JSON list of C-alpha atoms in Angstrom, two decimals:
[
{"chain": "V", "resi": 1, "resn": "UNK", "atom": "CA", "xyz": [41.01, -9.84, -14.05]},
{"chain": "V", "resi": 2, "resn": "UNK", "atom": "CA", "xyz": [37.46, -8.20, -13.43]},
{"chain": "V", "resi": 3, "resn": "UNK", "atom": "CA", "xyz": [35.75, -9.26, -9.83]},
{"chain": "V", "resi": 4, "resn": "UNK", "atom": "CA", "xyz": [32.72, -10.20, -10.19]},
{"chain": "V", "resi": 5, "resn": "UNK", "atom": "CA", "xyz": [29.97, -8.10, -7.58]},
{"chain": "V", "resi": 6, "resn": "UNK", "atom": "CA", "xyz": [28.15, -10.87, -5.21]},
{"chain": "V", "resi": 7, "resn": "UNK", "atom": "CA", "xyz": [24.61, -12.03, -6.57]},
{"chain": "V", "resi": 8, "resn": "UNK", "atom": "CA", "xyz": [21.95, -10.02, -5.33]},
{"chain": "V", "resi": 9, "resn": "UNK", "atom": "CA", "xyz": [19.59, -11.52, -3.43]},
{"chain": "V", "resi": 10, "resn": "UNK", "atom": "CA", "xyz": [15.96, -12.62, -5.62]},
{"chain": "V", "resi": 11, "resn": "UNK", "atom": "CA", "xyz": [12.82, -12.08, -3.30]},
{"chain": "V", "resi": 12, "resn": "UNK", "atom": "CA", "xyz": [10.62, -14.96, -2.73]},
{"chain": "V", "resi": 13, "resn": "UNK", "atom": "CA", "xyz": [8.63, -16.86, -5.65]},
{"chain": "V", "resi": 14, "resn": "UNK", "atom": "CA", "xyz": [5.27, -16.12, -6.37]},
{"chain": "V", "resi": 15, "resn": "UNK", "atom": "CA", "xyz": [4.49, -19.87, -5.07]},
{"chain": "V", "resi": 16, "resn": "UNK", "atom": "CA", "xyz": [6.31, -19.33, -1.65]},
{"chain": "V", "resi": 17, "resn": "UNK", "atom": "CA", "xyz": [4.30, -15.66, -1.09]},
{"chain": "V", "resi": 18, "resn": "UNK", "atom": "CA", "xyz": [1.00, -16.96, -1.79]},
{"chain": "V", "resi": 19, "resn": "UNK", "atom": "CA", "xyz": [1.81, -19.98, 0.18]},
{"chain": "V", "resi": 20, "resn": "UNK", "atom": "CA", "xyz": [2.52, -17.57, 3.47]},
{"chain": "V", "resi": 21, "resn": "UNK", "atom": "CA", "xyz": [-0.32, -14.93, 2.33]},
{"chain": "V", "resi": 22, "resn": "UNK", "atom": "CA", "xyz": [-2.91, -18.23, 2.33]},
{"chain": "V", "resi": 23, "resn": "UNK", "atom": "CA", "xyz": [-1.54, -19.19, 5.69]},
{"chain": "V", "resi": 24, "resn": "UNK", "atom": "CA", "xyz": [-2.08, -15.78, 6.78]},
{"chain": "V", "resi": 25, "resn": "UNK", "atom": "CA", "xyz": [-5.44, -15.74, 5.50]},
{"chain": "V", "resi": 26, "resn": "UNK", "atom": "CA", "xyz": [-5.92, -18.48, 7.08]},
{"chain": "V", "resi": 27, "resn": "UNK", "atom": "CA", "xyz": [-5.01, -17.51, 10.71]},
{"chain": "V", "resi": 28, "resn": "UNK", "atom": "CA", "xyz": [-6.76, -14.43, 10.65]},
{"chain": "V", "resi": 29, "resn": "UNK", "atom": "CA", "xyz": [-9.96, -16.44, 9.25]},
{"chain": "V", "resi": 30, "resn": "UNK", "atom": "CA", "xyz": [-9.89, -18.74, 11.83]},
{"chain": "V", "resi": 31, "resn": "UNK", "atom": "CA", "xyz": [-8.34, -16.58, 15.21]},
{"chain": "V", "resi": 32, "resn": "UNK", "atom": "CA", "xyz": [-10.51, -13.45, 14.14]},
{"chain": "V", "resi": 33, "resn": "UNK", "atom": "CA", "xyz": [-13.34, -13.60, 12.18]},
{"chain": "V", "resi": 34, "resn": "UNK", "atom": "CA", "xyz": [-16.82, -14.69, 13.15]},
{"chain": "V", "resi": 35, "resn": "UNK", "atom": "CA", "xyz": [-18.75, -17.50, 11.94]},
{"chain": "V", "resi": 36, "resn": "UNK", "atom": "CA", "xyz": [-18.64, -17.58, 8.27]},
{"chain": "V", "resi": 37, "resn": "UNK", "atom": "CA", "xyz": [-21.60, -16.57, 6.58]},
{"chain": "V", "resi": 38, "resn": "UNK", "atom": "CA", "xyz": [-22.48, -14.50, 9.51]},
{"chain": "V", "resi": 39, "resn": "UNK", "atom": "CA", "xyz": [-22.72, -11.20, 8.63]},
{"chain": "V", "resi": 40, "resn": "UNK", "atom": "CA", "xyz": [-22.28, -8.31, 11.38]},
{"chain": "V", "resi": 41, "resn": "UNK", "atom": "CA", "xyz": [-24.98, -7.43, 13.95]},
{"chain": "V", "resi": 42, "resn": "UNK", "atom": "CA", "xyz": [-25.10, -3.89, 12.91]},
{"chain": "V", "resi": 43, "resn": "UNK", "atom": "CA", "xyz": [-22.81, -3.30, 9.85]},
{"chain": "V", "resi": 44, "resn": "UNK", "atom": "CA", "xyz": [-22.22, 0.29, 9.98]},
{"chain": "V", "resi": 45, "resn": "UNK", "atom": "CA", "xyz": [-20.72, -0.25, 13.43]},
{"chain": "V", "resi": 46, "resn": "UNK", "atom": "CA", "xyz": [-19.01, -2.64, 11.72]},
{"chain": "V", "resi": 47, "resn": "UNK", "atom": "CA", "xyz": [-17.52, -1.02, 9.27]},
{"chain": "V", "resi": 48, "resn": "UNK", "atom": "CA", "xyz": [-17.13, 2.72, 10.55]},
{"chain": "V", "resi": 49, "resn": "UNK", "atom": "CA", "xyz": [-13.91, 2.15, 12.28]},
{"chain": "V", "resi": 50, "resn": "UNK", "atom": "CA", "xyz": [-12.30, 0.89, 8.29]},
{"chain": "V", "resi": 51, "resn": "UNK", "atom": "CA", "xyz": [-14.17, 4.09, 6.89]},
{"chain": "V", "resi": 52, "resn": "UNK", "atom": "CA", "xyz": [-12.37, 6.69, 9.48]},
{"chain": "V", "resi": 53, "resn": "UNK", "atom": "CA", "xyz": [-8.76, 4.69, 8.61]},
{"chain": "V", "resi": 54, "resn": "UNK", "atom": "CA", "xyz": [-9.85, 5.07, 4.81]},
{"chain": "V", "resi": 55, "resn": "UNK", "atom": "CA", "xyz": [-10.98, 8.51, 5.09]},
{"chain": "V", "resi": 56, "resn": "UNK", "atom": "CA", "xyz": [-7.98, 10.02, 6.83]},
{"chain": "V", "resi": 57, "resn": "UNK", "atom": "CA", "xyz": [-5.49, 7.73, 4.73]},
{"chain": "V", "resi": 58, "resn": "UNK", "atom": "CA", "xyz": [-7.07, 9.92, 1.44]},
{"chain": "V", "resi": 59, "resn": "UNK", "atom": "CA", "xyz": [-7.16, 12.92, 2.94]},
{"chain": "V", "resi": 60, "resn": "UNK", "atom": "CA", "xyz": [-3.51, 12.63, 4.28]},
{"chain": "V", "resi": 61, "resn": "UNK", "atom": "CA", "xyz": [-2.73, 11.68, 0.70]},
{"chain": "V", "resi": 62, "resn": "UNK", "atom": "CA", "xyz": [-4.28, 14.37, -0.54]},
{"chain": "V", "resi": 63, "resn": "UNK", "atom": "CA", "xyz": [-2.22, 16.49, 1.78]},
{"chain": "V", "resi": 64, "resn": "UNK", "atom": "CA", "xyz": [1.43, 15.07, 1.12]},
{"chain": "V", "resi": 65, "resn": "UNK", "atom": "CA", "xyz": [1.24, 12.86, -2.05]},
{"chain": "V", "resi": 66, "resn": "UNK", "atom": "CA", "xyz": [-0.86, 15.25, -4.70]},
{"chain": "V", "resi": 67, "resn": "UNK", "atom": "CA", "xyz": [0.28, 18.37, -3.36]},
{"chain": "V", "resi": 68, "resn": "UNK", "atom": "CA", "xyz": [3.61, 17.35, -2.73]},
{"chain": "V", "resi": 69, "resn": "UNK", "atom": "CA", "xyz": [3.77, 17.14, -6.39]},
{"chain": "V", "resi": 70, "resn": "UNK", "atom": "CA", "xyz": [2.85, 20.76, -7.06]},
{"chain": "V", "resi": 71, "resn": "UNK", "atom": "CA", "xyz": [4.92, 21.65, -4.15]},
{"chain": "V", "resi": 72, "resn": "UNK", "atom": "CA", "xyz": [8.14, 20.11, -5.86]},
{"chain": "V", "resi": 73, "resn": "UNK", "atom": "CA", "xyz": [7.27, 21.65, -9.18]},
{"chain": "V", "resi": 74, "resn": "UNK", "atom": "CA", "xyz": [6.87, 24.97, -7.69]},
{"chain": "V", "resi": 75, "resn": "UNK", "atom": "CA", "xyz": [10.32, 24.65, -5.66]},
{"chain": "V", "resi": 76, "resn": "UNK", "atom": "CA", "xyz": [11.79, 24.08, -9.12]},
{"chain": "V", "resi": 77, "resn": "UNK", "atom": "CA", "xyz": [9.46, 27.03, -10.89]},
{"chain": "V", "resi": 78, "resn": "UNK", "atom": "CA", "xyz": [11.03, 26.57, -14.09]},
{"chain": "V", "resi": 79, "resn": "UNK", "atom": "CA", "xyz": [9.26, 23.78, -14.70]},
{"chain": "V", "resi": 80, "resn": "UNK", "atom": "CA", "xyz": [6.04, 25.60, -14.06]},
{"chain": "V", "resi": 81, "resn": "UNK", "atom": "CA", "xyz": [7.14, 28.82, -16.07]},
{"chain": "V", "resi": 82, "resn": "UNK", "atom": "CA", "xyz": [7.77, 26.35, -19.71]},
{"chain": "V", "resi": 83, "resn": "UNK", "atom": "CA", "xyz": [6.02, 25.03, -22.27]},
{"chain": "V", "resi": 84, "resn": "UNK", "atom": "CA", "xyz": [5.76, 21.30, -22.31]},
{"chain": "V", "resi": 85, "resn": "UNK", "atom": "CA", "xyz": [7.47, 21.07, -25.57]},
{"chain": "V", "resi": 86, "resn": "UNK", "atom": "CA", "xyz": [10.34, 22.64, -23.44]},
{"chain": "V", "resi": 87, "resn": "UNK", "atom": "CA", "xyz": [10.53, 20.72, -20.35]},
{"chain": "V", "resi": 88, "resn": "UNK", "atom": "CA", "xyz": [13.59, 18.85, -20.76]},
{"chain": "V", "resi": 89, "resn": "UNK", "atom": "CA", "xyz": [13.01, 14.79, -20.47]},
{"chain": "V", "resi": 90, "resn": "UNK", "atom": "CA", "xyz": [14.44, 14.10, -16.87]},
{"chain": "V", "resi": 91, "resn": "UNK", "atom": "CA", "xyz": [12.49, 16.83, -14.32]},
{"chain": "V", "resi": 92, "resn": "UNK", "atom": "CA", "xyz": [14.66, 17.42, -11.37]},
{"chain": "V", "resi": 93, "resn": "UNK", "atom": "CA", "xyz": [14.99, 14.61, -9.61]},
{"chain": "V", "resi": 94, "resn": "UNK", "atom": "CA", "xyz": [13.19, 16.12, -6.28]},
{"chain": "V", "resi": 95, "resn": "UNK", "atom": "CA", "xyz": [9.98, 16.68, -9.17]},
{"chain": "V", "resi": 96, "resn": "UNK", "atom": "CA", "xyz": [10.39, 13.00, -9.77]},
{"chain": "V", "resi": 97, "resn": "UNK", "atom": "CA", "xyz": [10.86, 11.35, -6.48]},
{"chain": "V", "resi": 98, "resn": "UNK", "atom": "CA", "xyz": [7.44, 13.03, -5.52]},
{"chain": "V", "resi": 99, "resn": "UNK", "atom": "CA", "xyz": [5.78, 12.16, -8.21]},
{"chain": "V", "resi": 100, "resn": "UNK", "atom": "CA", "xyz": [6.84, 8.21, -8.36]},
{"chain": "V", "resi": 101, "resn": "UNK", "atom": "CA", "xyz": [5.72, 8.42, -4.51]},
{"chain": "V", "resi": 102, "resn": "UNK", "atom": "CA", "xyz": [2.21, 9.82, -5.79]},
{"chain": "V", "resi": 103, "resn": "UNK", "atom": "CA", "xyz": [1.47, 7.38, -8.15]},
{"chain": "V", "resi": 104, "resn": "UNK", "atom": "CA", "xyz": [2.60, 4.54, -6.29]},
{"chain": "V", "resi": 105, "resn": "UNK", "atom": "CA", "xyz": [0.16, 5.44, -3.13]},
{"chain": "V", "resi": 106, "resn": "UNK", "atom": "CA", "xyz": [-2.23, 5.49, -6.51]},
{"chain": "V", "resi": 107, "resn": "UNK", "atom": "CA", "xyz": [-1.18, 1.80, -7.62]},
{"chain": "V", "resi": 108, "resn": "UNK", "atom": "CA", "xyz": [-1.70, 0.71, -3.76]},
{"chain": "V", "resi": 109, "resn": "UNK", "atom": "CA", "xyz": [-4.57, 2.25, -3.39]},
{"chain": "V", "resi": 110, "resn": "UNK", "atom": "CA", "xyz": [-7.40, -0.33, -5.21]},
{"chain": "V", "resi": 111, "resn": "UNK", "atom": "CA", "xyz": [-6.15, -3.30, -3.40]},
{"chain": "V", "resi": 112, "resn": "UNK", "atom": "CA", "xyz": [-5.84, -1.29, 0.02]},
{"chain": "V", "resi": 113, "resn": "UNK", "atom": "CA", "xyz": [-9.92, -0.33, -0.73]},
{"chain": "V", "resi": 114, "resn": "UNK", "atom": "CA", "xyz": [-10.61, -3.32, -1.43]},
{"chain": "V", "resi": 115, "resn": "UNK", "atom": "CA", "xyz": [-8.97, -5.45, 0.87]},
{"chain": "V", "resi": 116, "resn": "UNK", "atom": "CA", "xyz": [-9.74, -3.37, 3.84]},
{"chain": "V", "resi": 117, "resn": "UNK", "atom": "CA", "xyz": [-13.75, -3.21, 3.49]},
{"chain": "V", "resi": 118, "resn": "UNK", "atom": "CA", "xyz": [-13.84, -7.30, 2.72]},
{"chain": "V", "resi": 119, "resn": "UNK", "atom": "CA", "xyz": [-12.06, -8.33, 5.09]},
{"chain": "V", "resi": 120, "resn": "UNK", "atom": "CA", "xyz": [-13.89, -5.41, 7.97]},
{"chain": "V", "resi": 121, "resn": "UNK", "atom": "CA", "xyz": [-17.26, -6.89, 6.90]},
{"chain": "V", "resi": 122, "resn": "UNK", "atom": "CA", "xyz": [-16.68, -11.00, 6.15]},
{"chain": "V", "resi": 123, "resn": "UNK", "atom": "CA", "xyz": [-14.09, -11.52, 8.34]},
{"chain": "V", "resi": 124, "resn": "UNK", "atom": "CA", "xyz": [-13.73, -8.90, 11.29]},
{"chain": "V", "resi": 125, "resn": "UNK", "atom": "CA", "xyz": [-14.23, -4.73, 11.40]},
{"chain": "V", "resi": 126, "resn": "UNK", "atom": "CA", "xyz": [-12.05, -3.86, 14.25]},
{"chain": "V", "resi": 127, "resn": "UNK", "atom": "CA", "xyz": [-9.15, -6.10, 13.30]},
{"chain": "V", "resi": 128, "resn": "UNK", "atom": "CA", "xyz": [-9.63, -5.06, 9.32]},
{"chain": "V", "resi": 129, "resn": "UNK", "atom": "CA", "xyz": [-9.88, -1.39, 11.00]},
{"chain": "V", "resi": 130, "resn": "UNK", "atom": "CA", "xyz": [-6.01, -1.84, 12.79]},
{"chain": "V", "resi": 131, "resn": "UNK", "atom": "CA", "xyz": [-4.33, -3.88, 10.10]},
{"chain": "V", "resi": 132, "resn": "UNK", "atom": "CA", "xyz": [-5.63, -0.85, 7.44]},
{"chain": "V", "resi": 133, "resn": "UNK", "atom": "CA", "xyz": [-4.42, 1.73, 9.89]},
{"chain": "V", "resi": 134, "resn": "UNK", "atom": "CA", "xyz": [-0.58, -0.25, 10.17]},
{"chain": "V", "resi": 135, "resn": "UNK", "atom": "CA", "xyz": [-0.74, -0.08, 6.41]},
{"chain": "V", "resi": 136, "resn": "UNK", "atom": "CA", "xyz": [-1.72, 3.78, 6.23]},
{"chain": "V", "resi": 137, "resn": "UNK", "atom": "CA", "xyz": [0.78, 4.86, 8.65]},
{"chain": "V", "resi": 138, "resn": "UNK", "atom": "CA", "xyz": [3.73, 2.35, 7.19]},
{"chain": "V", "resi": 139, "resn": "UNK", "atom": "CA", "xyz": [2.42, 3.63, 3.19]},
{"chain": "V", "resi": 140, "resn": "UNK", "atom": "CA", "xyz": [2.87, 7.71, 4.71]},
{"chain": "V", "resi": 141, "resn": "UNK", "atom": "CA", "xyz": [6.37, 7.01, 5.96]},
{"chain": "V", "resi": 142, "resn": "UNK", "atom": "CA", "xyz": [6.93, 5.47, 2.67]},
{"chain": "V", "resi": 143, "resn": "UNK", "atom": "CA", "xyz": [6.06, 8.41, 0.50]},
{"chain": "V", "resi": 144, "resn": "UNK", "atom": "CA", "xyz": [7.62, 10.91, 2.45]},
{"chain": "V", "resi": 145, "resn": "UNK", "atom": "CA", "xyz": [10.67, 8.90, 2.69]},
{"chain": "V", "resi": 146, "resn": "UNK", "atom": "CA", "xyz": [10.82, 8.41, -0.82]},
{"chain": "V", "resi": 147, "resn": "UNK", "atom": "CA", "xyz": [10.19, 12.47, -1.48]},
{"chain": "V", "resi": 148, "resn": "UNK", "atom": "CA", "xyz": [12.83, 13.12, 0.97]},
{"chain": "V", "resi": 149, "resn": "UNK", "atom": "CA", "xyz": [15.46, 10.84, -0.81]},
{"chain": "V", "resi": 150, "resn": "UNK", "atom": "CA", "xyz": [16.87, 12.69, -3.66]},
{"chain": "V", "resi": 151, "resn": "UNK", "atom": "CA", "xyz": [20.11, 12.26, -4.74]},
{"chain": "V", "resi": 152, "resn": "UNK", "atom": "CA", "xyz": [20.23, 8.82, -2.47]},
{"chain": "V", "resi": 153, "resn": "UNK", "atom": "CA", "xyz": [20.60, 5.46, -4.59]},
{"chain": "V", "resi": 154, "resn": "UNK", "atom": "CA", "xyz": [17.66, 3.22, -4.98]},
{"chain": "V", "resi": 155, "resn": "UNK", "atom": "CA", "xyz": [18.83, 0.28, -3.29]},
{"chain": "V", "resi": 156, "resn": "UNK", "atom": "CA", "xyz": [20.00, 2.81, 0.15]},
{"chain": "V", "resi": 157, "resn": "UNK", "atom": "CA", "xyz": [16.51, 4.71, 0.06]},
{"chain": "V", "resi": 158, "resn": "UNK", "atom": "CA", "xyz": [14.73, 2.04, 2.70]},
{"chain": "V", "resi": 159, "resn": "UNK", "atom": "CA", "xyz": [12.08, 1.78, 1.32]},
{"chain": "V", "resi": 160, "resn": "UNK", "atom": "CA", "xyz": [11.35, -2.29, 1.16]},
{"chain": "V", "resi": 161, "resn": "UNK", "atom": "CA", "xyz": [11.18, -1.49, 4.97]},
{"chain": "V", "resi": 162, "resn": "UNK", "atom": "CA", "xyz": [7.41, -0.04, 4.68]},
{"chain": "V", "resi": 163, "resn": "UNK", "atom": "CA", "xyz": [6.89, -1.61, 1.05]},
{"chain": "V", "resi": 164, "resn": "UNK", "atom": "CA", "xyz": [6.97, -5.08, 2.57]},
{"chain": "V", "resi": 165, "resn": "UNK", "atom": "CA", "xyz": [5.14, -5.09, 5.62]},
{"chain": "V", "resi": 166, "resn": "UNK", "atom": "CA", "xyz": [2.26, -3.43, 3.50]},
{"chain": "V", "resi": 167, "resn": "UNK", "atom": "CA", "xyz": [2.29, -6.30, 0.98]},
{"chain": "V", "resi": 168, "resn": "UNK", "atom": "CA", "xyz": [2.09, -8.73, 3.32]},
{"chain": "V", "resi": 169, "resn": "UNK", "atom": "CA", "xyz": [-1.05, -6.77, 5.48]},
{"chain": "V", "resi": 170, "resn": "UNK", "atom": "CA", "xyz": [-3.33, -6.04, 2.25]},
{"chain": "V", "resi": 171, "resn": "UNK", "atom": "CA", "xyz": [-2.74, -9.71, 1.15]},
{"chain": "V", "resi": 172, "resn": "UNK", "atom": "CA", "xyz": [-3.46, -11.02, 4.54]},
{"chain": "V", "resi": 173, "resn": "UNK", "atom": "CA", "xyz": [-6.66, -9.15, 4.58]},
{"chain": "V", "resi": 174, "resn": "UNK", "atom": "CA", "xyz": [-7.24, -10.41, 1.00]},
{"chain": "V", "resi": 175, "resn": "UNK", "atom": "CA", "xyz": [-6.49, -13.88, 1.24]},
{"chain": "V", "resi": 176, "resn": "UNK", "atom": "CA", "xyz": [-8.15, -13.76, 4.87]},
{"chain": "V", "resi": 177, "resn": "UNK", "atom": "CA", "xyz": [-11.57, -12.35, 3.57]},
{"chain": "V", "resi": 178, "resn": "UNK", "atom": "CA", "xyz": [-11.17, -15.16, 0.13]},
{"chain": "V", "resi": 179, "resn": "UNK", "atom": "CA", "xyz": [-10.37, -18.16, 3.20]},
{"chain": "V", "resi": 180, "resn": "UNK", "atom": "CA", "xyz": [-14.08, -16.88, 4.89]},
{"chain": "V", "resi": 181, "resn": "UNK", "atom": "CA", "xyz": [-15.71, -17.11, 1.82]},
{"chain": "V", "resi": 182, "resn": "UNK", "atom": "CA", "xyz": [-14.98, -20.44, 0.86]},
{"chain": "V", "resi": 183, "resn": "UNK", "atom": "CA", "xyz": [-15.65, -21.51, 4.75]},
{"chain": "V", "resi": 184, "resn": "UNK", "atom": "CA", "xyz": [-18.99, -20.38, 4.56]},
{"chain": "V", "resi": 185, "resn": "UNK", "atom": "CA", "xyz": [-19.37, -22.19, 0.72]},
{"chain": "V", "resi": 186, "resn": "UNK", "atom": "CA", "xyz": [-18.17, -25.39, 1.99]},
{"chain": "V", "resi": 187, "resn": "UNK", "atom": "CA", "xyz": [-20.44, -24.74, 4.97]},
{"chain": "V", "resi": 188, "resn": "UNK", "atom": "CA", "xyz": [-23.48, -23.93, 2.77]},
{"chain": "V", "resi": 189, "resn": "UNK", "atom": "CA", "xyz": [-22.56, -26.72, 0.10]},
{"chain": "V", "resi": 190, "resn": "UNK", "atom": "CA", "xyz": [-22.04, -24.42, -2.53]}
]
């Protein structure tokens, strides 16, 4: 007689996330933005605070993500010394875990761009500013946890703990700077 392993838990559905990410919008519409339709008095003051959070997030990913690719292949330097024909199909898993990290900063990154300068200039600069900087310091710890984990399972590696929070800042700064927009349309008649 085989026991059967408890079910493992299924996140959220789509419907109940963009349920909470449209409240969220909502609040942060509403508690921080200005009137909608009214664009900053001076937008680069506006903005500059997002820029600096933007600018340092790429650089520091330029530091630990991309070269902490190269810097795994070159701890395993036989790797580097093959052909590609050669390298065999699984890299060492320290090779791997840095390069998953690496280009999953690169699948966060268009919504993090994006959601960060909409919301800093429709809804509010300094609060888009602190909400981008949570998500670059929680998205860091993320990749340098997940370079750090090798030979640690998937589901013991921690990383939903920074994953999650990020999803739900970048979609509250999404759904916040779509909630201003169709404020100032339903102001305007649009």
């Amino acid at each position: 007689m085989s026991r059967r392993s408890p079910p493992k838990p299924q996140p959220p559905s789509p419907a109940t996330l963009i349920t909470v990410y449209g409240l969220l919008g909502c609040a942060a519409s509403f508690l921080f933005g200005r009137n909608p339709g009214d664009l900053p008095e001076n937008i680069v003051t506006e903005i500059c605070p997002s820029i600096i959070v933007i600018c340092i997030f790429l650089v520091l990913y330029s530091l630990y993500d991309v070269m902490g690719c190269g810097i795994a292949q070159r701890l395993h330097h036989d790797v580097l010394d093959k052909r590609y024909d050669d390298i065999p199909t699984r890299v060492p898993e320290g090779v791997y875990l840095a390069q998953r990290a690496q280009a999953n900063q690169v699948e966060q990154m268009p919504p993090f761009l994006v959601s960060t300068l909409c919301f800093s200039v429709l809804v509010n600069g300094k609060v888009g500013a602190v909400l981008a900087m949570l998500w670059s310091i929680l998205r860091t710890m993320y990749a340098s946890r997940y370079r750090k984990s090798i030979g640690i399972p998937m589901n013991k590696k921690g990383l939903a703990m920074y994953t999650i929070p990020c999803y739900f800042i970048l979609n509250t700064m999404l759904m916040g700077s779509a909630v201003h927009a169709i404020r100032w349309m339903i102001m305007t008649n649009m």
